[in-house]
Short mmCIF file of C-alpha atoms in Angstrom, two decimals:
data_model
loop_
_atom_site.label_atom_id
_atom_site.label_comp_id
_atom_site.label_asym_id
_atom_site.label_seq_id
_atom_site.Cartn_x
_atom_site.Cartn_y
_atom_site.Cartn_z
CA MET R 750 0.05 0.10 0.10
CA ALA R 751 1.57 3.35 -0.82
CA THR R 752 1.67 6.02 1.88
CA ASP R 753 2.28 9.59 1.64
CA SER R 754 5.92 9.25 2.65
CA ASP R 755 8.94 10.41 0.55
CA ASP R 756 10.33 7.05 0.18
CA THR R 757 9.50 7.29 -3.71
CA LEU R 758 10.79 10.75 -4.22
CA PRO R 759 14.58 11.22 -6.08
CA PRO R 760 16.86 11.50 -3.12
CA GLN R 761 17.73 15.27 -2.56
CA GLY R 762 21.04 16.76 -1.89
CA ARG R 763 23.94 16.97 -3.90
CA PHE R 764 26.08 14.90 -1.76
CA THR R 765 23.96 12.54 -1.15
CA ARG R 766 23.39 12.01 -5.05
CA MET R 767 26.67 11.85 -5.46
CA ARG R 768 27.28 9.45 -2.72
CA LYS R 769 24.92 7.07 -4.06
CA LEU R 770 26.59 7.22 -7.48
CA ALA R 771 29.97 6.64 -5.88
CA GLY R 772 28.74 3.46 -4.19
CA LEU R 773 27.26 2.25 -7.43
CA SER R 774 30.62 3.20 -9.56
CA MET R 775 32.27 1.15 -7.18
CA GLN R 776 30.08 -1.78 -7.65
CA VAL R 777 29.92 -1.50 -11.59
CA GLY R 778 33.59 -0.62 -11.89
CA SER R 779 34.58 -3.71 -9.86
CA GLU R 780 32.46 -6.01 -12.66
CA VAL R 781 33.84 -4.08 -15.35
CA LEU R 782 37.42 -4.94 -14.30
CA LYS R 783 36.65 -8.57 -13.59
CA SER R 784 34.76 -8.72 -17.31
CA GLY R 785 38.14 -7.03 -18.73
CA ALA R 786 40.10 -9.71 -17.23
CA LYS R 787 38.03 -12.51 -18.54
CA ARG R 788 37.96 -11.04 -21.78
CA LEU R 789 41.93 -10.97 -21.64
CA ALA R 790 41.90 -14.29 -20.83
CA GLY R 791 39.73 -15.28 -23.75
CA GLY R 792 36.40 -15.88 -21.68
CA THR R 793 33.03 -14.21 -21.76
CA PRO R 794 33.23 -10.73 -23.64
CA GLU R 795 30.06 -9.49 -21.82
CA LEU R 796 30.61 -5.62 -19.95
CA LEU R 797 28.12 -6.25 -17.38
CA GLY R 798 26.42 -9.22 -15.51
CA LYS R 799 22.75 -9.50 -14.71
CA GLY R 800 23.64 -8.24 -10.97
CA ALA R 801 25.31 -5.14 -11.63
CA ALA R 802 22.44 -4.55 -14.20
CA GLU R 803 19.93 -4.90 -11.57
CA ALA R 804 22.12 -2.52 -9.33
CA LEU R 805 22.16 0.14 -12.19
CA VAL R 806 18.53 -0.12 -12.53
CA SER R 807 17.67 0.20 -8.61
CA THR R 808 19.86 3.03 -7.94
CA LEU R 809 19.50 5.03 -11.12
CA GLY R 810 15.46 4.24 -10.96
CA GLU R 811 15.59 5.74 -7.46
CA LEU R 812 17.65 8.83 -8.52
CA LYS R 813 15.83 9.55 -11.46
CA GLY R 814 16.82 12.60 -13.44
CA ALA R 815 19.83 13.07 -15.45
CA ALA R 816 21.11 9.72 -13.67
CA MET R 817 18.21 7.69 -15.00
CA LYS R 818 18.94 9.54 -18.58
CA LEU R 819 22.32 7.83 -18.68
CA GLY R 820 21.19 4.47 -17.72
CA GLN R 821 18.68 4.72 -20.75
CA ALA R 822 21.16 5.58 -22.94
CA LEU R 823 23.15 2.72 -21.67
CA SER R 824 20.69 0.22 -22.33
CA MET R 825 20.37 0.95 -26.07
CA ASP R 826 23.79 0.11 -27.26
CA PRO R 827 23.93 -3.33 -28.46
CA ASP R 828 27.56 -3.67 -28.74
CA LEU R 829 28.13 -3.06 -24.98
CA LEU R 830 25.87 -5.13 -23.20
CA THR R 831 24.24 -8.89 -23.68
CA PRO R 832 20.75 -9.27 -24.41
CA GLU R 833 19.95 -10.40 -21.28
CA VAL R 834 21.36 -7.29 -19.48
CA ARG R 835 20.06 -5.15 -22.05
CA GLN R 836 16.50 -6.67 -21.07
CA VAL R 837 17.42 -5.62 -17.32
CA LEU R 838 18.58 -1.50 -18.26
CA ALA R 839 15.54 -1.47 -20.86
CA ARG R 840 13.28 -1.06 -17.24
CA LEU R 841 14.61 2.23 -17.21
CA GLN R 842 12.90 3.34 -20.57
CA ASN R 843 9.28 3.83 -18.86
CA GLN R 844 9.51 1.46 -15.61
CA ALA R 845 10.89 3.51 -12.91
CA PRO R 846 9.97 3.03 -9.29
CA ALA R 847 6.67 5.23 -8.99
CA MET R 848 5.90 7.71 -6.65
CA SER R 849 2.74 7.28 -4.37
CA HIS R 850 -0.89 8.00 -5.47
CA GLU R 851 -0.84 10.56 -2.49
CA GLN R 852 2.32 12.24 -3.93
CA VAL R 853 0.67 12.36 -7.69
CA SER R 854 -2.30 13.79 -6.48
CA ARG R 855 -0.67 16.61 -4.52
CA VAL R 856 1.21 17.87 -7.71
CA VAL R 857 -2.04 17.65 -9.51
CA ARG R 858 -3.93 19.88 -6.98
CA GLU R 859 -0.97 22.45 -6.74
CA GLU R 860 -1.01 22.48 -10.66
CA LEU R 861 -4.76 22.21 -11.58
CA GLY R 862 -6.21 23.82 -8.48
CA ALA R 863 -8.00 20.13 -8.02
CA PRO R 864 -7.30 16.33 -7.09
CA PRO R 865 -6.81 14.36 -10.25
CA GLN R 866 -10.61 12.75 -9.06
CA GLU R 867 -12.43 15.86 -9.69
CA ALA R 868 -9.90 17.67 -12.19
CA PHE R 869 -10.88 14.51 -14.34
CA ARG R 870 -13.61 12.43 -14.72
CA GLU R 871 -11.28 9.08 -14.18
CA PHE R 872 -7.68 9.02 -12.98
CA SER R 873 -6.04 5.56 -12.52
CA ARG R 874 -4.09 5.35 -9.79
CA GLU R 875 -1.45 3.12 -11.33
CA PRO R 876 0.90 4.58 -13.51
CA LEU R 877 1.02 4.11 -17.18
CA ALA R 878 4.66 4.65 -17.40
CA ALA R 879 7.21 6.14 -14.89
CA ALA R 880 10.43 7.86 -16.64
CA SER R 881 13.16 10.04 -15.83
CA LEU R 882 11.36 13.45 -14.73
CA GLY R 883 7.91 12.42 -14.07
CA GLN R 884 5.39 9.71 -14.47
CA VAL R 885 2.27 9.24 -16.78
CA HIS R 886 -1.33 8.13 -15.86
CA ARG R 887 -4.06 7.22 -17.93
CA ALA R 888 -7.21 9.46 -17.43
CA VAL R 889 -10.37 10.48 -19.15
CA LEU R 890 -11.49 14.07 -19.15
CA HIS R 891 -15.12 15.28 -18.31
CA ASP R 892 -15.75 15.41 -22.17
CA GLY R 893 -14.69 11.83 -22.62
CA ARG R 894 -11.63 12.07 -24.28
CA ALA R 895 -8.74 9.40 -23.31
CA VAL R 896 -5.53 11.37 -21.85
CA ALA R 897 -2.13 10.53 -20.86
CA VAL R 898 -1.37 12.83 -17.79
CA LYS R 899 2.37 13.60 -17.14
CA VAL R 900 2.76 14.37 -13.74
CA GLN R 901 6.47 15.75 -12.51
CA TYR R 902 8.03 14.22 -9.62
CA PRO R 903 8.47 16.90 -6.55
CA GLY R 904 11.97 17.79 -6.25
CA ILE R 905 13.27 16.49 -9.31
CA ALA R 906 14.48 19.97 -10.50
CA ASP R 907 16.80 20.09 -7.57
CA SER R 908 18.04 16.82 -8.31
CA MET R 909 18.68 17.32 -11.86
CA ALA R 910 20.44 20.57 -10.72
CA HIS R 911 22.66 18.36 -8.40
CA ASP R 912 23.54 15.63 -10.66
CA LEU R 913 24.42 18.40 -13.41
CA GLN R 914 26.50 20.21 -11.00
CA ASN R 915 28.22 17.12 -10.05
CA LEU R 916 28.94 15.78 -13.78
CA GLY R 917 30.20 19.81 -14.71
CA MET R 918 32.97 19.21 -11.71
CA VAL R 919 33.82 16.19 -13.44
CA VAL R 920 33.91 18.03 -17.11
CA LYS R 921 35.84 21.23 -15.86
CA THR R 922 38.43 18.89 -14.11
CA VAL R 923 38.86 16.67 -17.14
CA SER R 924 38.86 19.60 -19.16
CA LEU R 925 41.61 21.13 -17.17
CA ALA R 926 43.94 18.34 -17.14
CA SER R 927 43.42 17.77 -20.77
CA LYS R 928 45.44 20.03 -23.43
CA LEU R 929 43.72 18.47 -26.07
CA MET R 930 40.14 18.87 -25.51
CA ASP R 931 37.61 21.25 -23.78
CA GLY R 932 34.39 19.97 -23.38
CA SER R 933 32.71 22.82 -21.40
CA ALA R 934 30.57 24.00 -24.43
CA TYR R 935 29.51 20.74 -25.24
CA PHE R 936 28.55 19.98 -21.44
CA GLN R 937 26.76 23.59 -20.99
CA GLU R 938 24.78 22.53 -24.26
CA PHE R 939 23.53 19.46 -22.85
CA ARG R 940 23.09 20.74 -19.40
CA ASP R 941 20.93 23.68 -20.76
CA GLU R 942 18.49 21.26 -22.73
CA LEU R 943 18.36 18.94 -20.02
CA LEU R 944 17.13 21.78 -17.47
CA LEU R 945 14.51 23.18 -20.00
CA GLU R 946 12.95 19.40 -20.21
CA LEU R 947 11.61 20.56 -16.68
CA ASP R 948 9.15 23.24 -18.30
CA TYR R 949 6.05 21.35 -19.37
CA ARG R 950 4.65 24.74 -20.90
CA ARG R 951 7.55 24.60 -22.93
CA GLU R 952 6.96 20.96 -23.81
CA ALA R 953 3.49 21.64 -24.62
CA SER R 954 4.88 24.39 -27.08
CA LEU R 955 7.10 22.01 -28.25
CA ALA R 956 4.60 19.35 -29.02
CA ARG R 957 2.40 21.82 -30.84
CA GLY R 958 4.96 22.76 -33.21
CA PHE R 959 6.33 19.25 -33.55
CA ALA R 960 2.85 18.45 -34.65
CA LYS R 961 3.00 20.68 -37.49
CA SER R 962 6.72 19.83 -38.51
CA VAL R 963 5.54 15.98 -38.73
CA ALA R 964 2.10 16.79 -40.63
CA PRO R 965 3.47 16.25 -43.90
CA LEU R 966 4.50 12.72 -43.00
CA LYS R 967 1.23 10.89 -42.78
CA ASP R 968 2.72 7.96 -41.17
CA LEU R 969 3.58 9.41 -38.18
CA TYR R 970 1.42 10.84 -35.32
CA VAL R 971 1.60 13.31 -32.46
CA PRO R 972 -0.70 13.55 -29.92
CA GLU R 973 -2.76 16.73 -28.99
CA VAL R 974 -1.74 18.86 -26.07
CA VAL R 975 -4.98 19.63 -23.89
CA SER R 976 -3.83 22.70 -22.72
CA SER R 977 -6.85 23.10 -20.24
CA HIS R 978 -5.24 20.63 -18.28
CA SER R 979 -1.53 21.49 -18.84
CA THR R 980 0.68 23.70 -16.42
CA GLY R 981 4.22 23.98 -15.66
CA ARG R 982 4.49 20.23 -13.98
CA VAL R 983 1.65 18.78 -15.17
CA LEU R 984 0.94 17.90 -19.04
CA THR R 985 -1.83 16.34 -20.31
CA LEU R 986 -1.84 14.93 -23.98
CA GLU R 987 -4.37 12.92 -25.83
CA LEU R 988 -3.73 8.88 -25.07
CA LEU R 989 -2.30 6.76 -27.89
CA GLU R 990 -2.96 3.50 -28.02
CA GLY R 991 -0.29 0.69 -29.00
CA LEU R 992 2.57 -1.12 -28.10
CA THR R 993 6.06 1.08 -27.18
CA LEU R 994 8.77 -0.05 -29.64
CA LYS R 995 10.85 -1.47 -27.18
CA ASP R 996 7.37 -3.77 -26.15
CA TRP R 997 6.63 -4.50 -29.62
CA VAL R 998 9.84 -5.71 -30.74
CA VAL R 999 9.65 -8.83 -28.66
CA THR R 1000 6.34 -9.57 -30.09
CA SER R 1001 8.17 -11.43 -33.22
CA PRO R 1002 6.88 -8.94 -35.68
CA SER R 1003 7.53 -10.15 -39.14
CA ASN R 1004 10.26 -8.53 -41.43
CA GLU R 1005 7.63 -6.54 -43.41
CA GLU R 1006 6.41 -5.17 -40.33
CA ARG R 1007 10.07 -4.44 -38.98
CA PHE R 1008 10.78 -2.71 -42.43
CA ARG R 1009 7.62 -0.70 -41.79
CA VAL R 1010 8.33 0.63 -38.42
CA ALA R 1011 12.06 0.95 -39.34
CA ARG R 1012 11.06 3.41 -42.23
CA GLN R 1013 8.84 5.43 -39.93
CA LEU R 1014 11.89 6.06 -37.21
CA ILE R 1015 13.92 7.39 -40.43
CA LEU R 1016 11.30 9.23 -41.50
CA ALA R 1017 10.40 10.78 -37.86
CA THR R 1018 14.03 11.74 -37.30
CA TYR R 1019 15.06 13.26 -40.76
CA GLY R 1020 11.88 14.45 -42.11
CA PRO R 1021 11.18 17.15 -39.19
CA PHE R 1022 14.87 18.10 -39.47
CA PHE R 1023 15.24 18.68 -42.86
CA LEU R 1024 11.62 20.09 -43.26
CA ALA R 1025 11.69 22.31 -40.15
CA GLY R 1026 14.99 22.57 -38.79
CA GLU R 1027 14.26 20.41 -35.27
CA ILE R 1028 14.80 16.83 -34.27
CA HIS R 1029 13.00 14.73 -31.63
CA ALA R 1030 16.43 14.50 -29.38
CA ASP R 1031 15.52 11.97 -26.74
CA PRO R 1032 15.33 8.41 -29.04
CA HIS R 1033 14.84 5.85 -26.63
CA PRO R 1034 12.33 3.16 -27.59
CA GLY R 1035 9.99 4.23 -24.83
CA ASN R 1036 9.10 7.23 -26.55
CA PHE R 1037 7.57 5.61 -29.74
CA MET R 1038 4.74 4.04 -30.38
CA VAL R 1039 3.27 1.45 -32.86
CA MET R 1040 -0.18 2.14 -33.16
CA PRO R 1041 -2.89 -0.36 -34.20
CA ASP R 1042 -4.01 1.87 -37.62
CA GLY R 1043 -0.28 1.36 -38.68
CA ARG R 1044 1.29 4.72 -37.77
CA LEU R 1045 3.77 5.56 -35.49
CA GLY R 1046 3.22 7.75 -32.51
CA LEU R 1047 6.03 10.20 -30.85
CA LEU R 1048 5.90 10.75 -27.24
CA ASP R 1049 7.97 13.06 -24.86
CA PHE R 1050 8.47 16.17 -26.48
CA GLY R 1051 10.78 17.96 -24.09
CA SER R 1052 14.16 17.51 -25.79
CA ILE R 1053 12.95 18.79 -29.19
CA LYS R 1054 15.66 20.47 -30.50
CA ARG R 1055 15.81 23.24 -32.96
CA PHE R 1056 18.96 24.11 -35.18
CA SER R 1057 20.66 27.39 -36.44
CA PRO R 1058 19.63 27.27 -40.14
CA ARG R 1059 23.50 27.43 -41.33
CA PHE R 1060 23.54 24.01 -39.33
CA VAL R 1061 20.76 22.62 -41.23
CA SER R 1062 21.40 23.98 -44.54
CA ALA R 1063 25.02 22.72 -44.79
CA ASN R 1064 23.72 19.02 -43.61
CA GLN R 1065 20.85 19.47 -46.13
CA ARG R 1066 23.68 19.72 -48.97
CA MET R 1067 25.73 17.01 -47.54
CA PHE R 1068 22.91 14.49 -47.38
CA GLN R 1069 21.72 15.10 -50.82
CA HIS R 1070 25.54 14.84 -52.24
CA ALA R 1071 25.68 11.74 -50.22
CA MET R 1072 22.26 10.13 -52.05
CA ARG R 1073 23.46 11.18 -55.35
CA MET R 1074 26.53 9.48 -55.00
CA GLU R 1075 28.17 12.57 -56.07
CA SER R 1076 31.84 13.90 -54.52
CA MET R 1077 31.45 16.49 -52.17
CA ASP R 1078 33.79 19.26 -50.40
CA VAL R 1079 33.67 17.40 -47.23
CA LEU R 1080 35.86 19.63 -45.29
CA GLY R 1081 33.98 22.67 -46.40
CA LEU R 1082 30.60 21.36 -45.58
CA SER R 1083 31.80 20.01 -42.39
CA ARG R 1084 32.92 24.01 -41.70
CA GLU R 1085 29.77 25.12 -42.85
CA VAL R 1086 28.08 22.86 -40.30
CA GLY R 1087 30.10 24.31 -37.83
CA PHE R 1088 33.08 22.06 -37.32
CA THR R 1089 36.59 23.71 -36.44
CA VAL R 1090 39.26 21.93 -37.71
CA GLU R 1091 42.95 21.91 -36.05
CA LEU R 1092 44.56 19.38 -38.57
CA PRO R 1093 46.19 19.58 -42.12
CA ASP R 1094 43.16 19.93 -44.33
CA ALA R 1095 44.01 16.40 -46.26
CA GLU R 1096 44.31 14.62 -42.64
CA ALA R 1097 40.92 15.94 -41.40
CA GLU R 1098 39.13 15.21 -44.66
CA GLU R 1099 40.30 11.43 -44.85
CA LEU R 1100 38.94 11.30 -41.15
CA ILE R 1101 35.56 12.72 -41.59
CA ARG R 1102 35.38 10.90 -45.04
CA GLU R 1103 35.51 7.65 -43.26
CA VAL R 1104 32.81 8.79 -41.00
CA LEU R 1105 30.67 9.42 -43.60
CA HIS R 1106 31.71 6.41 -45.38
CA ILE R 1107 30.58 4.25 -42.54
CA ALA R 1108 27.17 6.22 -41.68
CA GLY R 1109 26.02 5.76 -45.43
CA ARG R 1110 26.31 2.29 -45.78
CA PRO R 1111 22.44 1.71 -45.79
CA MET R 1112 22.10 4.59 -48.24
CA ARG R 1113 24.38 3.13 -50.73
CA THR R 1114 23.74 -0.88 -50.31
CA THR R 1115 20.41 -2.36 -51.24
CA PRO R 1116 19.17 -4.55 -49.79
CA TYR R 1117 20.61 -3.46 -46.24
CA ASP R 1118 20.44 -5.59 -43.23
CA TYR R 1119 20.23 -3.78 -40.00
CA ALA R 1120 19.99 -7.03 -37.92
CA THR R 1121 23.89 -7.58 -38.74
CA CYS R 1122 24.53 -3.73 -38.78
CA GLU R 1123 27.96 -2.87 -37.59
CA ILE R 1124 27.86 0.63 -38.03
CA THR R 1125 27.96 1.61 -34.31
CA ARG R 1126 30.76 -0.68 -33.72
CA ASP R 1127 32.84 0.39 -36.76
CA MET R 1128 32.43 4.21 -35.90
CA ARG R 1129 33.44 3.57 -32.40
CA ASN R 1130 36.68 1.85 -33.50
CA HIS R 1131 37.42 4.44 -36.05
CA PHE R 1132 37.18 7.17 -33.28
CA ALA R 1133 39.18 4.76 -31.00
CA ARG R 1134 41.80 4.16 -33.33
CA ASN R 1135 42.38 8.03 -34.10
CA ALA R 1136 41.15 9.82 -31.15
CA PRO R 1137 44.15 12.52 -30.65
CA ARG R 1138 43.47 13.63 -34.24
CA PHE R 1139 39.50 13.68 -33.79
CA LEU R 1140 40.01 15.50 -30.82
CA LYS R 1141 41.15 18.23 -33.09
CA ILE R 1142 38.21 18.12 -35.43
CA LYS R 1143 35.72 20.02 -33.19
CA PRO R 1144 31.83 20.01 -33.93
CA PRO R 1145 29.58 23.32 -32.79
CA ALA R 1146 27.98 22.94 -29.45
CA GLU R 1147 24.30 22.32 -31.26
CA ALA R 1148 25.62 19.10 -32.91
CA VAL R 1149 24.92 17.28 -29.50
CA MET R 1150 21.34 17.13 -29.66
CA PHE R 1151 21.53 15.77 -33.33
CA PHE R 1152 24.24 13.17 -32.69
CA ARG R 1153 22.15 12.10 -29.76
CA SER R 1154 19.00 11.59 -31.63
CA THR R 1155 20.96 10.15 -35.18
CA GLY R 1156 22.89 8.07 -32.68
CA GLY R 1157 19.65 6.64 -31.04
CA LEU R 1158 17.87 6.18 -34.42
CA ALA R 1159 20.88 3.85 -35.31
CA GLN R 1160 20.34 1.71 -32.07
CA ASN R 1161 16.80 1.41 -32.77
CA LEU R 1162 17.32 0.39 -36.32
CA ARG R 1163 19.62 -2.46 -34.97
CA LEU R 1164 17.12 -3.17 -32.30
CA ILE R 1165 14.38 -3.75 -34.95
CA GLY R 1166 16.95 -5.27 -36.86
CA ALA R 1167 14.82 -5.18 -40.50
CA ARG R 1168 16.02 -6.02 -44.01
CA GLY R 1169 15.06 -4.28 -46.89
CA ASP R 1170 15.57 -1.31 -49.20
CA PHE R 1171 16.52 1.51 -46.98
CA ARG R 1172 18.25 3.00 -49.69
CA GLY R 1173 14.83 3.82 -51.21
CA VAL R 1174 13.93 5.17 -47.70
CA TYR R 1175 16.47 7.75 -47.38
CA LEU R 1176 15.74 8.55 -51.25
CA GLU R 1177 12.66 9.33 -49.82
CA VAL R 1178 13.81 11.60 -47.42
CA ALA R 1179 15.99 13.35 -49.98
CA GLU R 1180 12.66 13.94 -52.22
CA LEU R 1181 11.67 16.08 -48.98
CA LEU R 1182 14.06 18.70 -50.06
CA GLY R 1183 12.91 19.25 -53.53
#
């Protein structure tokens, strides 16, 4: 039975949260070292065991906020973890420990001026999903519309600020110690974007804007915002029926169905970016809904990122050249995007061209099989082999959220594992540019 205690709220205090993460780091770090020793001895290649993964879920789920977002990102990487461990970590995508109904009622009453049972005709006591900043409840408005109500965790703003303060200290220390790379600008971009997600009024506005950006893409759907029941800490949206991507992939869909959803994900990422200069930058599988009518529903709009015209324009031209299989001024376009280069031009061009070559495999090869896709692994190896040189090729700060989105797309496509004419899908994206 839930009680009106603080047991289900994120732990408060910068040093309390730091202490919990430090304890988790020791436990997980010990297991990673053991795993490394086993690999050297020719044993198991897994990075984490199930026990360490359970510890991650327990602690990061309790902490919520930025710590939980880190766990969500880790759960998406197919090359670091075994399927069993990824399945454990996937619980962080929308199944965090829930806050009590009394706490939910308190926030709703403070924000909407009435408790849930009065503000709504029906309001489920059990959460539909629980995530990093808030949890979602199924409800029905007085006019009969079914809705999803996202209620922010009390104290999560302070928790997020403390997490980012701790992480900022790490970034600053590493930047001062390294003469090669100052990560402060990238961390500031990431920090600012995460803190903006706390404002549900802003998210409501972004959802309305994103609906307009997605409107030309008929296979995609953005739920309607219910303004009368949305405030700074409560967001009410039209309820979408279906399965989240992470639940859908385990239902053994056919390759035809997998290809259809994979195509929709590609359009959901690149369509709004090329058409309207914005992108969904929180691409974990809990944020996409495979709907019964065949459309792909998009969820969670706090991390919609809007880019500068220069960034979008240069990426459009780079993409068009790649799809036409034309030669391009790789270095010139990279500089137009906003990259700064501190290497000899020929050396930098060779490194960037290889990045584009690896990333562009599905755009050149047909059919392409994402079940055996090694883009993420090969990209990671390319960066690792050339790390000192890559530190002298610096992307603009706004690229952080672009890479977060496109990197997540690659991992989701690998998760779906469809085989088919993906070059045709990317040509469809290119047609959006005219």
